Amino acid sequence: MLDRVNAGTAAERLVIRGGRPLHGRVAVSGSKNAALYALAAGLLTAEPLVLHRVPAIADTGEMAGLLADLGAAVEISGTDVRIEARALSGAMAPAERVAALRASFLVMGPLLGRLGEAACPPPGGDVIGVRPLDVHLAGFRALGAEVAREGGAFVARALRLRGARMFLDYPSVLGTVNVLFAAVLAEGTTTIVNAAAEPEVAMACALLEAMGARIAGAGGNTLTIEGVPALHGAEFTIIPDRIEAGTYLLAGVATGGDVEVLGAELEHLDSLVSKLHEAGAIVEACEGGLRTRRGDTLEAVQLQAVPYPGFATDLHAPMAAALTQARGVSIIHERVFENRLLYVGELRAMGARITTGGQAVMIEGPTPLYGTGVRALDVRAGAAVVLAGLCAEGETVIRDVVHIDRGYAELESRLRALGADVSRA
Ligand code: UD1
């Protein structure tokens, strides 16, 4: 049973009657991105990998489906997933599956490591930018693979992967994880310089170590991997989702409420928390997470979305929605993806005063927002319109909810528990 709950249909709409400050407690799910990496890691061993706290969202269902397509036995029970990839049925990821999910390209590293061959069409996913794959492919080449485009797919082959020292042109998150997956089974030592340092990458390292890999430097920009002949099974719990946590913190701040986010880890959210403090919001530790309250006023701030530990690009759009309620002109400079600004038109339709110049967004506030019909154009643009809807007067009707469902498990029930008036039509 690979279908996950919460995978909405294109016709579904989220209806929010805004203007109520959120109050109460919300617990976040396991990290969507980290769970996708962990699921793909299941292909690296013939033994069972048991994962806990896998969020029940459409993307993890797609990834589980992809593993099954490749011959793994996958069992899902709530947020527990058991993968057993004893024998793989082939090295080619099916195009239909890959079109739905960018992270599906992550099967390349494990397939290459285990079978000496991997093939995958260019993956789909959010239209937030060009999203090239050169970092992944250069990494495989550095490990001795031959990489080519054959028909509709990228194909990598290597009789034996050999460890190497490599520099990533950009600290791509998926690129780092894919190369890491290939390197753990390579012969000898691999050093990845300019690796992504996101907590989800650090978690992938921890999982691989639990499976018998030898990795030094997890959480930093240089990873050193001593290849091993095979990995073994493991049982592992996914880290909480820092982006979901950040979104709920921002919902609390934006609505002028008082919200405790259980599972929010300060050490993963320093860049957000420091900006919220600068804006005048109160954010403090509470048992099991972080609590936020708006201070006397919310003031405009300036920030740049950059790789970790900088401000997360995935929190750019929700932060922009919250900043419509801050006094003064806020500026967000997006430096990771060139097409992250899809949310701007939707917030404008709700009354926000936002202008863009290149990759910078200027938000003048505070502005009253008004409910209207808007679209969730990608997962985080969707979160931005949800936050705006929670602040807005009247009814906000959000179309294309499938995008939001890709990143936020049980969104309506969690928001309702905080006192929001949200329903799905
Ligand atoms: C992952 C996350 C996404 C998050 C992003 C940045 C998943 C499934 N997605 O996406 O939620 O927003 O990290 O934190 O985990 N780039 C290259 N060459 C490459 C690959 C990427 O130049 O081979 C560039 C991209 O154009 C972009 C930047 O690197 O400008 C960031 O992309 P990357 O870190 O690869 O993001 P993803 O791993 O796709």
Short mmCIF file of C-alpha atoms in Angstrom, two decimals, residues 7-423:
data_model
loop_
_atom_site.label_atom_id
_atom_site.label_comp_id
_atom_site.label_asym_id
_atom_site.label_seq_id
_atom_site.Cartn_x
_atom_site.Cartn_y
_atom_site.Cartn_z
CA ALA A 7 -2.46 13.61 -1.60
CA GLY A 8 -5.13 16.04 -2.72
CA THR A 9 -6.64 16.23 -6.17
CA ALA A 10 -6.24 19.12 -8.58
CA ALA A 11 -9.85 20.17 -8.00
CA GLU A 12 -9.48 20.58 -4.25
CA ARG A 13 -9.55 24.01 -2.72
CA LEU A 14 -8.49 25.25 0.67
CA VAL A 15 -10.87 27.79 2.14
CA ILE A 16 -9.53 30.05 4.88
CA ARG A 17 -11.53 32.63 6.79
CA GLY A 18 -8.76 34.74 8.19
CA GLY A 19 -8.21 37.36 10.82
CA ARG A 20 -7.88 35.08 13.86
CA PRO A 21 -4.58 35.07 15.78
CA LEU A 22 -3.33 31.49 16.09
CA HIS A 23 -2.97 30.09 19.60
CA GLY A 24 -1.85 26.74 20.91
CA ARG A 25 0.50 23.90 20.12
CA VAL A 26 1.38 22.16 16.89
CA ALA A 27 3.74 19.21 16.35
CA VAL A 28 5.65 19.03 13.08
CA SER A 29 6.21 15.92 10.97
CA GLY A 30 9.47 14.33 9.97
CA SER A 31 11.44 16.27 7.38
CA LYS A 32 10.06 15.81 3.88
CA ASN A 33 13.42 16.22 2.18
CA ALA A 34 15.37 14.14 4.68
CA ALA A 35 12.75 11.38 4.43
CA LEU A 36 13.15 11.32 0.65
CA TYR A 37 16.93 10.88 1.03
CA ALA A 38 16.42 8.14 3.62
CA LEU A 39 13.96 6.27 1.40
CA ALA A 40 16.41 6.38 -1.51
CA ALA A 41 19.15 5.08 0.83
CA GLY A 42 17.06 1.94 1.19
CA LEU A 43 18.33 0.92 -2.25
CA LEU A 44 21.92 0.85 -0.95
CA THR A 45 21.55 -2.38 1.00
CA ALA A 46 20.06 -5.82 0.49
CA GLU A 47 19.02 -5.83 4.15
CA PRO A 48 15.88 -4.20 5.59
CA LEU A 49 15.95 -0.48 6.38
CA VAL A 50 13.25 0.59 8.83
CA LEU A 51 12.43 4.29 8.97
CA HIS A 52 10.31 6.08 11.53
CA ARG A 53 8.64 9.50 11.38
CA VAL A 54 8.36 9.49 7.58
CA PRO A 55 5.81 12.23 6.82
CA ALA A 56 2.58 10.99 5.26
CA ILE A 57 2.67 13.28 2.23
CA ALA A 58 2.40 12.72 -1.49
CA ASP A 59 6.15 13.01 -2.19
CA THR A 60 7.17 10.23 0.18
CA GLY A 61 4.48 8.04 -1.40
CA GLU A 62 5.96 8.76 -4.84
CA MET A 63 9.46 7.89 -3.65
CA ALA A 64 8.22 4.67 -2.04
CA GLY A 65 6.51 3.85 -5.34
CA LEU A 66 9.75 4.45 -7.21
CA LEU A 67 11.66 2.08 -4.91
CA ALA A 68 9.01 -0.57 -5.54
CA ASP A 69 9.29 0.03 -9.30
CA LEU A 70 12.99 -0.76 -8.96
CA GLY A 71 12.30 -4.06 -7.21
CA ALA A 72 12.35 -3.16 -3.51
CA ALA A 73 9.68 -4.46 -1.15
CA VAL A 74 8.21 -1.43 0.59
CA GLU A 75 5.77 -1.56 3.48
CA ILE A 76 4.18 1.57 4.89
CA SER A 77 2.34 1.70 8.16
CA GLY A 78 1.45 5.24 9.18
CA THR A 79 4.76 7.06 9.45
CA ASP A 80 6.84 3.86 9.58
CA VAL A 81 8.35 2.54 6.37
CA ARG A 82 10.24 -0.71 5.84
CA ILE A 83 12.30 -1.13 2.70
CA GLU A 84 13.96 -4.33 1.61
CA ALA A 85 15.89 -4.05 -1.64
CA ARG A 86 17.24 -7.59 -1.66
CA ALA A 87 17.44 -7.77 -5.43
CA LEU A 88 16.93 -4.84 -7.74
CA SER A 89 14.90 -5.45 -10.87
CA GLY A 90 16.68 -2.94 -13.08
CA ALA A 91 18.74 0.21 -13.22
CA MET A 92 16.21 2.42 -15.02
CA ALA A 93 13.90 4.73 -13.08
CA PRO A 94 10.52 4.91 -14.87
CA ALA A 95 9.81 8.27 -16.53
CA GLU A 96 6.23 8.68 -15.20
CA ARG A 97 7.43 8.40 -11.64
CA VAL A 98 10.43 10.66 -12.11
CA ALA A 99 8.32 13.40 -13.70
CA ALA A 100 6.47 13.88 -10.42
CA LEU A 101 9.41 14.25 -8.10
CA ARG A 102 12.78 15.94 -8.39
CA ALA A 103 14.31 13.85 -5.60
CA SER A 104 13.72 10.73 -7.71
CA PHE A 105 17.10 11.48 -9.33
CA LEU A 106 18.55 10.36 -6.00
CA VAL A 107 18.18 6.72 -7.04
CA MET A 108 21.15 7.28 -9.39
CA GLY A 109 23.83 7.15 -6.68
CA PRO A 110 22.56 3.95 -5.01
CA LEU A 111 21.92 2.15 -8.32
CA LEU A 112 25.38 3.07 -9.56
CA GLY A 113 26.95 1.88 -6.31
CA ARG A 114 25.07 -1.39 -6.19
CA LEU A 115 24.62 -2.35 -9.84
CA GLY A 116 27.41 -0.41 -11.56
CA GLU A 117 24.76 1.16 -13.74
CA ALA A 118 22.02 3.74 -13.25
CA ALA A 119 19.60 5.48 -15.59
CA CYS A 120 17.05 8.18 -14.89
CA PRO A 121 15.18 10.68 -17.04
CA PRO A 122 15.53 14.36 -16.09
CA PRO A 123 13.35 14.74 -13.01
CA GLY A 124 10.30 16.96 -12.52
CA GLY A 125 9.35 18.84 -9.37
CA ASP A 126 8.63 22.46 -8.52
CA VAL A 127 9.24 25.01 -11.26
CA ILE A 128 11.33 27.21 -8.98
CA GLY A 129 14.29 27.52 -11.31
CA VAL A 130 16.45 25.85 -13.96
CA ARG A 131 17.58 23.17 -11.48
CA PRO A 132 20.50 21.67 -13.41
CA LEU A 133 22.09 18.30 -12.60
CA ASP A 134 25.71 19.07 -13.46
CA VAL A 135 26.88 18.75 -9.85
CA HIS A 136 25.44 15.22 -9.60
CA LEU A 137 26.87 14.14 -12.95
CA ALA A 138 30.33 15.67 -12.36
CA GLY A 139 30.47 13.86 -9.01
CA PHE A 140 29.68 10.50 -10.60
CA ARG A 141 32.33 11.17 -13.26
CA ALA A 142 34.87 12.04 -10.56
CA LEU A 143 34.19 8.62 -9.02
CA GLY A 144 35.09 7.00 -12.35
CA ALA A 145 31.65 6.58 -13.92
CA GLU A 146 30.96 7.23 -17.57
CA VAL A 147 27.95 9.48 -17.82
CA ALA A 148 25.97 10.13 -20.99
CA ARG A 149 22.57 11.25 -22.13
CA GLU A 150 21.02 8.27 -23.92
CA GLY A 151 17.65 9.07 -25.44
CA GLY A 152 15.45 10.50 -22.75
CA ALA A 153 17.64 9.51 -19.79
CA PHE A 154 20.93 10.21 -18.06
CA VAL A 155 22.93 7.00 -17.86
CA ALA A 156 25.94 6.40 -15.61
CA ARG A 157 28.09 3.27 -15.73
CA ALA A 158 31.15 2.13 -13.80
CA LEU A 159 32.68 -1.31 -13.45
CA ARG A 160 34.13 -0.13 -10.15
CA LEU A 161 33.62 3.23 -8.49
CA ARG A 162 36.85 4.68 -7.11
CA GLY A 163 37.09 7.26 -4.36
CA ALA A 164 38.35 10.68 -5.41
CA ARG A 165 38.79 14.21 -4.15
CA MET A 166 36.26 16.52 -5.78
CA PHE A 167 35.05 20.09 -5.54
CA LEU A 168 31.35 20.74 -6.14
CA ASP A 169 30.80 23.83 -8.31
CA TYR A 170 27.78 24.63 -6.13
CA PRO A 171 26.86 23.09 -2.76
CA SER A 172 23.78 21.46 -4.30
CA VAL A 173 21.76 19.60 -1.68
CA LEU A 174 20.52 16.71 -3.81
CA GLY A 175 23.84 16.72 -5.70
CA THR A 176 25.77 16.22 -2.46
CA VAL A 177 23.48 13.41 -1.30
CA ASN A 178 23.59 11.63 -4.67
CA VAL A 179 27.40 11.70 -4.80
CA LEU A 180 27.55 10.63 -1.15
CA PHE A 181 25.33 7.64 -1.96
CA ALA A 182 27.67 6.57 -4.75
CA ALA A 183 30.81 7.23 -2.69
CA VAL A 184 29.89 5.07 0.30
CA LEU A 185 30.27 1.94 -1.84
CA ALA A 186 33.28 3.18 -3.86
CA GLU A 187 36.74 1.72 -3.40
CA GLY A 188 38.96 4.01 -1.33
CA THR A 189 38.57 7.51 0.03
CA THR A 190 36.31 10.24 -1.36
CA THR A 191 36.58 13.85 -0.26
CA ILE A 192 33.69 16.13 -1.24
CA VAL A 193 34.73 19.77 -0.94
CA ASN A 194 31.99 22.45 -1.01
CA ALA A 195 29.37 19.91 0.04
CA ALA A 196 25.94 21.09 1.15
CA ALA A 197 25.75 21.46 4.93
CA GLU A 198 21.96 21.38 5.33
CA PRO A 199 20.74 19.41 8.38
CA GLU A 200 19.01 16.97 6.03
CA VAL A 201 22.39 16.16 4.44
CA ALA A 202 23.90 15.71 7.90
CA MET A 203 21.04 13.36 8.70
CA ALA A 204 21.69 11.39 5.51
CA CYS A 205 25.30 10.98 6.71
CA ALA A 206 24.11 9.78 10.11
CA LEU A 207 21.76 7.27 8.49
CA LEU A 208 24.50 5.96 6.19
CA GLU A 209 26.82 5.60 9.19
CA ALA A 210 24.09 3.61 10.95
CA MET A 211 24.11 1.38 7.85
CA GLY A 212 27.86 0.83 8.13
CA ALA A 213 29.25 3.67 6.00
CA ARG A 214 32.33 5.56 7.19
CA ILE A 215 31.88 9.31 6.88
CA ALA A 216 33.67 12.21 8.56
CA GLY A 217 32.62 15.86 8.49
CA ALA A 218 28.82 15.49 8.49
CA GLY A 219 27.13 18.89 8.80
CA GLY A 220 30.16 20.69 7.38
CA ASN A 221 31.27 21.65 3.89
CA THR A 222 33.90 18.91 3.50
CA LEU A 223 32.84 15.28 3.70
CA THR A 224 35.35 12.44 3.78
CA ILE A 225 34.03 8.99 2.96
CA GLU A 226 35.93 5.71 3.32
CA GLY A 227 34.24 3.32 0.93
CA VAL A 228 33.01 -0.04 2.24
CA PRO A 229 32.10 -3.16 0.20
CA ALA A 230 28.48 -3.27 1.39
CA LEU A 231 26.06 -1.56 3.76
CA HIS A 232 23.76 -3.33 6.18
CA GLY A 233 20.22 -2.73 7.40
CA ALA A 234 19.32 -0.24 10.12
CA GLU A 235 16.45 1.33 12.01
CA PHE A 236 16.39 5.11 11.97
CA THR A 237 14.16 8.08 12.85
CA ILE A 238 13.85 11.06 10.47
CA ILE A 239 14.65 14.53 11.91
CA PRO A 240 11.75 16.98 12.35
CA ASP A 241 10.93 19.21 9.39
CA ARG A 242 12.60 22.58 9.99
CA ILE A 243 10.75 24.18 7.06
CA GLU A 244 7.35 23.06 8.32
CA ALA A 245 8.37 24.22 11.81
CA GLY A 246 9.47 27.58 10.44
CA THR A 247 6.20 27.94 8.54
CA TYR A 248 4.14 27.44 11.72
CA LEU A 249 6.36 29.87 13.64
CA LEU A 250 5.76 32.42 10.90
CA ALA A 251 2.02 31.74 10.97
CA GLY A 252 2.07 32.56 14.68
CA VAL A 253 4.02 35.76 14.12
CA ALA A 254 2.01 36.87 11.08
CA THR A 255 -1.35 36.50 12.83
CA GLY A 256 -0.09 38.10 16.05
CA GLY A 257 -0.74 34.88 17.96
CA ASP A 258 1.07 32.68 20.45
CA VAL A 259 2.18 29.34 19.03
CA GLU A 260 4.31 26.50 20.38
CA VAL A 261 5.89 24.43 17.62
CA LEU A 262 6.90 21.03 18.96
CA GLY A 263 9.81 19.53 17.07
CA ALA A 264 11.20 22.94 16.06
CA GLU A 265 14.94 22.71 16.69
CA LEU A 266 16.73 25.98 17.31
CA GLU A 267 20.01 24.71 15.90
CA HIS A 268 18.27 24.12 12.54
CA LEU A 269 16.42 27.45 12.59
CA ASP A 270 18.99 30.00 13.76
CA SER A 271 18.73 32.15 10.64
CA LEU A 272 14.93 32.42 10.91
CA VAL A 273 14.88 32.94 14.66
CA SER A 274 17.52 35.66 14.48
CA LYS A 275 15.50 37.52 11.79
CA LEU A 276 12.31 37.18 13.83
CA HIS A 277 14.12 38.61 16.85
CA GLU A 278 15.38 41.47 14.70
CA ALA A 279 11.80 42.09 13.56
CA GLY A 280 10.72 42.32 17.18
CA ALA A 281 8.94 38.98 17.52
CA ILE A 282 9.46 36.94 20.67
CA VAL A 283 10.82 33.46 20.01
CA GLU A 284 11.94 31.33 22.92
CA ALA A 285 12.55 27.70 23.77
CA CYS A 286 9.62 25.76 25.19
CA GLU A 287 9.42 22.11 26.18
CA GLY A 288 10.01 20.09 23.03
CA GLY A 289 10.30 23.02 20.66
CA LEU A 290 10.03 26.75 20.14
CA ARG A 291 7.33 29.20 21.12
CA THR A 292 6.67 32.44 19.29
CA ARG A 293 4.65 35.52 20.13
CA ARG A 294 4.54 38.81 18.40
CA GLY A 295 6.20 41.60 20.37
CA ASP A 296 4.87 45.15 20.63
CA THR A 297 5.36 45.78 16.93
CA LEU A 298 6.64 43.81 13.99
CA GLU A 299 9.33 45.71 12.09
CA ALA A 300 10.61 45.28 8.54
CA VAL A 301 13.84 43.31 8.01
CA GLN A 302 16.23 42.58 5.17
CA LEU A 303 17.55 39.13 4.39
CA GLN A 304 19.10 36.93 1.73
CA ALA A 305 18.02 33.36 0.97
CA VAL A 306 21.26 31.38 0.67
CA PRO A 307 22.54 27.86 1.42
CA TYR A 308 22.51 26.64 5.04
CA PRO A 309 23.17 27.93 7.67
CA GLY A 310 21.88 31.06 5.92
CA PHE A 311 18.20 31.86 5.60
CA ALA A 312 16.47 28.91 3.87
CA THR A 313 15.11 29.52 0.38
CA ASP A 314 12.22 27.25 1.37
CA LEU A 315 11.19 29.81 4.01
CA HIS A 316 11.50 32.82 1.70
CA ALA A 317 7.87 32.84 0.51
CA PRO A 318 6.30 32.19 3.96
CA MET A 319 8.58 34.88 5.44
CA ALA A 320 7.46 37.34 2.75
CA ALA A 321 3.83 36.66 3.63
CA ALA A 322 4.57 37.35 7.32
CA LEU A 323 6.48 40.53 6.46
CA THR A 324 3.37 42.03 4.82
CA GLN A 325 2.36 42.58 8.45
CA ALA A 326 5.64 44.28 9.46
CA ARG A 327 6.12 48.04 9.63
CA GLY A 328 8.42 49.49 6.99
CA VAL A 329 10.02 48.16 3.82
CA SER A 330 11.41 44.63 4.01
CA ILE A 331 13.75 43.28 1.37
CA ILE A 332 14.32 39.62 0.54
CA HIS A 333 17.07 38.77 -1.91
CA GLU A 334 16.67 35.27 -3.36
CA ARG A 335 20.09 33.82 -4.17
CA VAL A 336 19.38 30.11 -4.57
CA PHE A 337 16.58 29.69 -7.12
CA GLU A 338 15.77 32.14 -9.91
CA ASN A 339 12.06 31.37 -9.99
CA ARG A 340 11.10 31.55 -6.33
CA LEU A 341 8.95 34.66 -6.74
CA LEU A 342 5.80 32.99 -8.08
CA TYR A 343 3.98 33.85 -4.85
CA VAL A 344 4.38 37.62 -5.37
CA GLY A 345 1.45 38.00 -7.78
CA GLU A 346 -0.82 35.97 -5.50
CA LEU A 347 0.00 38.08 -2.43
CA ARG A 348 -0.51 41.22 -4.49
CA ALA A 349 -3.95 39.98 -5.46
CA MET A 350 -4.69 39.85 -1.73
CA GLY A 351 -3.66 43.46 -1.23
CA ALA A 352 0.03 43.13 -0.35
CA ARG A 353 2.32 45.93 -1.52
CA ILE A 354 5.17 43.97 -3.04
CA THR A 355 7.49 44.87 -5.88
CA THR A 356 10.33 42.90 -7.40
CA GLY A 357 13.59 43.96 -8.99
CA GLY A 358 15.61 41.08 -10.38
CA GLN A 359 15.87 38.54 -7.61
CA ALA A 360 14.95 41.02 -4.88
CA VAL A 361 11.51 41.46 -3.38
CA MET A 362 10.45 44.66 -1.59
CA ILE A 363 7.53 44.37 0.81
CA GLU A 364 5.91 47.47 2.23
CA GLY A 365 3.89 46.99 5.38
CA PRO A 366 1.86 46.62 7.31
CA THR A 367 -0.92 46.16 4.77
CA PRO A 368 -4.37 44.77 5.41
CA LEU A 369 -4.90 41.66 3.28
CA TYR A 370 -8.23 40.65 1.75
CA GLY A 371 -9.44 37.14 0.97
CA THR A 372 -9.81 36.29 -2.70
CA GLY A 373 -9.16 33.39 -5.09
CA VAL A 374 -5.45 32.56 -5.34
CA ARG A 375 -3.27 29.66 -6.43
CA ALA A 376 -0.61 27.57 -4.72
CA LEU A 377 1.97 27.77 -7.50
CA ASP A 378 4.55 25.59 -5.73
CA VAL A 379 4.80 24.08 -2.28
CA ARG A 380 6.30 27.13 -0.55
CA ALA A 381 4.38 29.67 -2.64
CA GLY A 382 1.37 27.70 -1.41
CA ALA A 383 2.48 28.10 2.21
CA ALA A 384 2.78 31.84 1.60
CA VAL A 385 -0.83 32.17 0.45
CA VAL A 386 -1.98 30.07 3.40
CA LEU A 387 -0.22 32.47 5.79
CA ALA A 388 -1.64 35.46 3.94
CA GLY A 389 -5.10 33.88 4.09
CA LEU A 390 -4.77 33.44 7.86
CA CYS A 391 -4.08 37.19 8.17
CA ALA A 392 -6.66 38.31 5.62
CA GLU A 393 -10.09 39.72 6.14
CA GLY A 394 -12.77 37.56 4.50
CA GLU A 395 -12.47 34.30 2.64
CA THR A 396 -9.37 33.13 0.80
CA VAL A 397 -9.90 30.26 -1.63
CA ILE A 398 -6.68 28.52 -2.64
CA ARG A 399 -6.56 26.39 -5.78
CA ASP A 400 -3.89 23.82 -6.74
CA VAL A 401 -3.71 22.56 -3.16
CA VAL A 402 -1.80 19.48 -4.36
CA HIS A 403 1.34 21.59 -4.24
CA ILE A 404 0.80 22.43 -0.58
CA ASP A 405 0.07 18.79 0.25
CA ARG A 406 3.52 17.93 -1.08
CA GLY A 407 5.14 19.60 1.91
CA TYR A 408 2.63 19.91 4.72
CA ALA A 409 1.02 16.85 6.30
CA GLU A 410 -2.37 17.35 7.96
CA LEU A 411 -2.28 21.09 7.31
CA GLU A 412 -5.96 21.84 7.95
CA SER A 413 -6.24 19.85 11.16
CA ARG A 414 -3.03 21.35 12.51
CA LEU A 415 -4.15 24.89 11.69
CA ARG A 416 -7.62 24.21 13.08
CA ALA A 417 -6.08 23.02 16.35
CA LEU A 418 -4.46 26.46 16.51
CA GLY A 419 -7.85 28.12 16.12
CA ALA A 420 -7.80 28.84 12.38
CA ASP A 421 -10.96 28.57 10.29
CA VAL A 422 -9.73 26.33 7.46
CA SER A 423 -11.56 23.76 5.40
#
